[in-house]
Coordinates of C-alpha atoms in Angstrom, one line a residue:
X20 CA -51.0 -11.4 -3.1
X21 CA -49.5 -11.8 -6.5
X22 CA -45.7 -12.6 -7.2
X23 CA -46.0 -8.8 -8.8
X24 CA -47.4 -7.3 -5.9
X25 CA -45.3 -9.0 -3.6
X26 CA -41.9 -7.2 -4.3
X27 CA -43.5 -3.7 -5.5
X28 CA -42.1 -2.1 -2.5
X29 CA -38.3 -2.8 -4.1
X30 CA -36.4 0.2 -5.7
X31 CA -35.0 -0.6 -8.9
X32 CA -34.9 -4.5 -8.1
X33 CA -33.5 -5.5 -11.9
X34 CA -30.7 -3.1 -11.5
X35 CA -29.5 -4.5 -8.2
X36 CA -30.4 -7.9 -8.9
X37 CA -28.2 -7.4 -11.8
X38 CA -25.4 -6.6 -9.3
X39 CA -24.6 -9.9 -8.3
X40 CA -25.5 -11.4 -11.6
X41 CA -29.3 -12.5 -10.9
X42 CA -31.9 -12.8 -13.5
X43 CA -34.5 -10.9 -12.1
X44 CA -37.1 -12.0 -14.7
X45 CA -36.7 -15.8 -13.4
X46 CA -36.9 -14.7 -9.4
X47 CA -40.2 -13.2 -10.4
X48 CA -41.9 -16.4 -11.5
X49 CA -39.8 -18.5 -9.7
X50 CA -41.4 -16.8 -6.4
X51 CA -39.5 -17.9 -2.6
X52 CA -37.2 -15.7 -0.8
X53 CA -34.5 -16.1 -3.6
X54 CA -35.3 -12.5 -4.8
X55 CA -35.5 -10.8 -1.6
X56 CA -32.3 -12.7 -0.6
X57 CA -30.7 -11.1 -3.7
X58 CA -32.1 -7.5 -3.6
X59 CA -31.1 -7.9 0.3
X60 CA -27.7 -8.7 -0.4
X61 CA -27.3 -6.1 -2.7
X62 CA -29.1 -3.2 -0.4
X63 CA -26.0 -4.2 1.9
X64 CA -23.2 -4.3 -0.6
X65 CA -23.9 -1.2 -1.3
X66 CA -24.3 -0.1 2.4
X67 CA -20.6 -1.9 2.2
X68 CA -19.3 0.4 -0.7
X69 CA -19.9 3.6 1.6
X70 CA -18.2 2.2 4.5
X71 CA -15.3 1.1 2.7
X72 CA -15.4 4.7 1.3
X73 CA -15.9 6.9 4.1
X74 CA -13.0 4.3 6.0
X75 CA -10.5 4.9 3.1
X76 CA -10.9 8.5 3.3
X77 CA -10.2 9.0 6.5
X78 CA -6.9 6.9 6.1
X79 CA -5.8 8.3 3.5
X80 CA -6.2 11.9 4.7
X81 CA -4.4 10.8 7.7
X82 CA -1.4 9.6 5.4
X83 CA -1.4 12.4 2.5
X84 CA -3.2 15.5 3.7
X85 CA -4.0 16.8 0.6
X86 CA -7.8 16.8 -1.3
X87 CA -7.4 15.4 -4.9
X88 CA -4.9 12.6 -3.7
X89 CA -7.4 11.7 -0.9
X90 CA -10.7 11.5 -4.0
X91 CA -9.0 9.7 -6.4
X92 CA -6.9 7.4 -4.6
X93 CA -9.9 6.9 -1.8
X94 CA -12.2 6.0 -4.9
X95 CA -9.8 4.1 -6.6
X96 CA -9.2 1.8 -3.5
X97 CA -13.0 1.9 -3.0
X98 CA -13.8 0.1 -6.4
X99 CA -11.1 -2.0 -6.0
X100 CA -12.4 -3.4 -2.7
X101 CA -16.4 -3.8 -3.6
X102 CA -15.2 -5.1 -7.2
X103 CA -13.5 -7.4 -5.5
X104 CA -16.0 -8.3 -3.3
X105 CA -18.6 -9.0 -5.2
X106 CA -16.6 -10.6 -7.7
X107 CA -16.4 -13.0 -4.4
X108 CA -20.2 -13.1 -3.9
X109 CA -20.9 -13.7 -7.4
X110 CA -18.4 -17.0 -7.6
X111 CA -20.8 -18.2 -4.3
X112 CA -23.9 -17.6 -6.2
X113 CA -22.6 -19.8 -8.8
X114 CA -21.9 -22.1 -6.8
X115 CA -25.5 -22.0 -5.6
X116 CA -26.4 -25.9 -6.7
X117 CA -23.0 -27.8 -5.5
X118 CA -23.5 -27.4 -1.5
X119 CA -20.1 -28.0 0.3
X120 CA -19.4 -25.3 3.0
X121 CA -16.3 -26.7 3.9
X122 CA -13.8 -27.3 1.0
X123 CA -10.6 -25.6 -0.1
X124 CA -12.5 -22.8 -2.0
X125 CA -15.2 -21.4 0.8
X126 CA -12.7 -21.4 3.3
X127 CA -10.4 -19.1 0.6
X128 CA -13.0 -17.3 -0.7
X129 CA -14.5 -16.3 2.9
X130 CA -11.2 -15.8 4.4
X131 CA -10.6 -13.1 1.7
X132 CA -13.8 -11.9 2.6
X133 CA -13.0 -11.6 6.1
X134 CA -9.7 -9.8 5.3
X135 CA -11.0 -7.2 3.1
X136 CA -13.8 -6.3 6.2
X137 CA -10.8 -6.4 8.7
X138 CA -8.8 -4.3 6.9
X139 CA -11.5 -1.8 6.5
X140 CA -12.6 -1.7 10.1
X141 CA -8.8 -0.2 11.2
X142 CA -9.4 3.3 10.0
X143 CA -12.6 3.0 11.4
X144 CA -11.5 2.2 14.7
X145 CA -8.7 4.9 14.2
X146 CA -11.6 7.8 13.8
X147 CA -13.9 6.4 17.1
X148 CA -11.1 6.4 19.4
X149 CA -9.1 9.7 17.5
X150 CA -9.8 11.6 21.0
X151 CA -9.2 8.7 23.8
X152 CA -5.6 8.0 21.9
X153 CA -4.4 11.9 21.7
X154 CA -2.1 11.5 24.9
X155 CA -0.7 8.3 23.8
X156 CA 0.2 10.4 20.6
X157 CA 2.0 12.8 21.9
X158 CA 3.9 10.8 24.3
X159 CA 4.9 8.7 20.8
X160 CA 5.9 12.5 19.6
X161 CA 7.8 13.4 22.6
X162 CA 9.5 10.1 22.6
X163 CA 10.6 10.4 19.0
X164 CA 11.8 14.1 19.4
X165 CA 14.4 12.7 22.3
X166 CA 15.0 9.9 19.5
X167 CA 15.9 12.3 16.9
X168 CA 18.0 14.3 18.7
X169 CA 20.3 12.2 19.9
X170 CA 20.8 10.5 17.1
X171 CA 21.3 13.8 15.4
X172 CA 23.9 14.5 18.4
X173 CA 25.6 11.3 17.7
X174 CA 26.0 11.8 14.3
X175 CA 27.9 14.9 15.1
X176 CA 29.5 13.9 18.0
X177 CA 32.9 12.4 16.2
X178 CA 33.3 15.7 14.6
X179 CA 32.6 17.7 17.6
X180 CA 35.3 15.7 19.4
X181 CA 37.8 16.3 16.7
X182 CA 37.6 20.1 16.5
X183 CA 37.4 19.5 20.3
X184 CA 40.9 18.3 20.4
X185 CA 42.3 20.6 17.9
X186 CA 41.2 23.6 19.5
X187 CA 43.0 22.3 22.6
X188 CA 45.9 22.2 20.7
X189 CA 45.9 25.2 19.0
X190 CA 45.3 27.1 21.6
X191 CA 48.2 25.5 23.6
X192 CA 50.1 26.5 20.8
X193 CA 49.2 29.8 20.8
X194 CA 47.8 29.6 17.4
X195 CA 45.1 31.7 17.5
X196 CA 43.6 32.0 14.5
X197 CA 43.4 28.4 13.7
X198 CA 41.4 28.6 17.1
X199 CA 38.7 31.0 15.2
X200 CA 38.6 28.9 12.3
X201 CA 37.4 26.5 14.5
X202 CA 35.2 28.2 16.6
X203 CA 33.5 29.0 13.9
X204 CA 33.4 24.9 12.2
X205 CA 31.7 24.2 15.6
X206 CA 29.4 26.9 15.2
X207 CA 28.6 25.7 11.6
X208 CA 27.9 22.3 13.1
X209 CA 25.6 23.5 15.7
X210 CA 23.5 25.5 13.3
X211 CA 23.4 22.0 11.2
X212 CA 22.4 20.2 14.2
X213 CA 19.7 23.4 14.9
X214 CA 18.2 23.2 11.0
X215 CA 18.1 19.1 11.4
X216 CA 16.2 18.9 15.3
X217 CA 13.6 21.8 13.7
X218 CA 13.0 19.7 10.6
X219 CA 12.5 16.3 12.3
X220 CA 10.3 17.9 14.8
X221 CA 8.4 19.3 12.3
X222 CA 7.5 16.3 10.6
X223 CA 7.0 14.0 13.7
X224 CA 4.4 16.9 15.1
X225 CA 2.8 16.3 11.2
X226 CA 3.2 12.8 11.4
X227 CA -0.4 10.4 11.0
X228 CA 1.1 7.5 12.8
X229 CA -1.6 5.6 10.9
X230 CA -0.1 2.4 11.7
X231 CA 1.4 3.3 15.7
X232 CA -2.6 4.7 16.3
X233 CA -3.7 1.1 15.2
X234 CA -1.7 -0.5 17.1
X235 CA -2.5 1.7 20.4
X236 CA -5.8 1.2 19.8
X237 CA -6.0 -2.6 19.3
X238 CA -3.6 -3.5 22.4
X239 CA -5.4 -0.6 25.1
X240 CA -8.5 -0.7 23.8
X241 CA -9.8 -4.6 24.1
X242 CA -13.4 -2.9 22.3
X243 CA -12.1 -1.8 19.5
X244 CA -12.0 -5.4 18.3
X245 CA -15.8 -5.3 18.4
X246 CA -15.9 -3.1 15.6
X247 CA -13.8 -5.2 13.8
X248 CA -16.2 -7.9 14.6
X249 CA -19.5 -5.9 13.2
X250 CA -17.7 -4.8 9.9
X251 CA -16.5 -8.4 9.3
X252 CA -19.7 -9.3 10.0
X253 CA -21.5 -6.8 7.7
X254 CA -18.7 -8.1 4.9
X255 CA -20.3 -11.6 5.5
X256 CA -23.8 -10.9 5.6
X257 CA -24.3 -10.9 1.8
X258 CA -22.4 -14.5 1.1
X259 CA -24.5 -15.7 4.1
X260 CA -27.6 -14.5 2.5
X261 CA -26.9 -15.6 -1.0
X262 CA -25.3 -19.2 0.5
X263 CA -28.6 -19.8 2.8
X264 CA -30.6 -20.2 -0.4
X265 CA -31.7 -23.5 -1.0
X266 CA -30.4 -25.4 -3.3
X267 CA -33.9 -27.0 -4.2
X268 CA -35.2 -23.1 -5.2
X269 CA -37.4 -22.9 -8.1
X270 CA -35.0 -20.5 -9.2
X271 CA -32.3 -22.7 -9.7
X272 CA -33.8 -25.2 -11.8
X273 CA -35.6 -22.5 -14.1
X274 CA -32.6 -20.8 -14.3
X275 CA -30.4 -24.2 -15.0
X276 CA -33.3 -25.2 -17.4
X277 CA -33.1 -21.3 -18.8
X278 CA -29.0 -22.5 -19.6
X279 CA -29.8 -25.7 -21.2
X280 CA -31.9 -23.9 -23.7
X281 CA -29.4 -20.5 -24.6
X282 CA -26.4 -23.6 -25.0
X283 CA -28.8 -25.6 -27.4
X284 CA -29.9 -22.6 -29.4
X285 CA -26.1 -21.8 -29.9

């Protein structure tokens, strides 16, 4: 079978070749797995740019609620994680020729790597277990509704006291009207109090609790962190790929010979 032949099945090769800044022209005669390692890796960064979409967009509806934030910031965040990421890949495909898996750098570079798929698989994990976490939600909600209101009750409690005591004097006094005055300061208060309790359970029944789901999730739910595991490992599939070509590949030396003559003619 001919090196033309061989990769005819591949959609668009020079366009994701391109992607992590092959030369597609110089796989093609150089033959090997280089190419297919390449158009691989790319197939899967791109699987990796709709995951990190579809992730993002289900977190940030959870924290905003409202359409055009959730597109634009959901693609912004988007680009900057696969920019990011295969601005990574493309530093270990430069690095093709000088073979040192552990040094400074890798470790770095794959950490970060390791990071960006970790922080990707949280909403993730928050949209698989949504249902098994919804009475652990509302117990949060019920518990911050007592919260609330008795801080709102302390906050009011000083004053309460104070028109407490003057109403005990007035009315020992006989001074009656200063007695409606402040019957109706308490009565202010309590409608203050009334207006504050609605609003703050309003917003804690409208709360995401992004972050308190996470945390739920990862300390009940032991499986969740498999998830983790598979979209970390999805992250590193494509520096894997790119790293396990050998440094001996035709590629490489055509490629390096390729250099030598663009710098000469400069």
């Amino acid at each position: 079978m001919s090196r033309q032949n061989k990769f005819s099945w591949m959609v668009k090769p020079k366009g994701f070749i391109k992607l992590l800044g092959g030369e597609y022209d110089l796989m093609q005669k150089a033959g090997g797995t280089v190419l297919f390692k390449f158009y691989l890796s790319s197939i899967i960064i791109l699987f990796i740019a709709f995951v990190s979409f579809v992730s993002i967009v289900y977190a940030i509806e959870l924290l905003f609620h409202a359409i055009i934030v959730e597109v634009l910031l959901s693609t912004f965040l988007s680009l900057l994680f696969l920019l990011l990421f295969i601005f990574i890949v493309n530093t270990f495909t430069k690095d093709a020729r000088q073979r040192k898996l552990l040094n400074l750098s890798n470790i770095t570079r794959l950490g970060f790597v390791m990071f960006i798929g970790f922080i990707i698989s949280k909403p993730i994990e928050a949209f698989l277990y949504r249902h098994t976490i919804e009475t652990d939600i509302e117990q949060h909600k019920t518990q911050l509704v007592k919260e609330h209101t008795l801080k709102i009750d302390q906050l009011f409690a000083q004053d309460l006291l104070k028109l407490k005591m003057e109403k005990a004097k007035s009315t020992s006094l006989g001074l009656y009207g200063d007695t409606l005055q402040i019957n109706r300061q308490v009565a202010v208060i309590d409608q203050k109090k009334k207006e504050l309790a609605a609003t703050s359970i309003f917003r804690i029944e409208h709360g995401a609790y992004f972050i308190y789901r996470i945390k739920v999730i990862s300390g009940k739910y032991p499986g969740s962190w498999l998830i983790s595991l598979v979209v970390v490992t999805l992250f590193l599939l494509p520096v894997f790929l790119i790293y396990s070509i050998s440094a001996d590949e035709e590629y490489f030396k055509r490629k390096n010979e390729h250099e030598k003559k663009m710098v000469e003619r400069a």
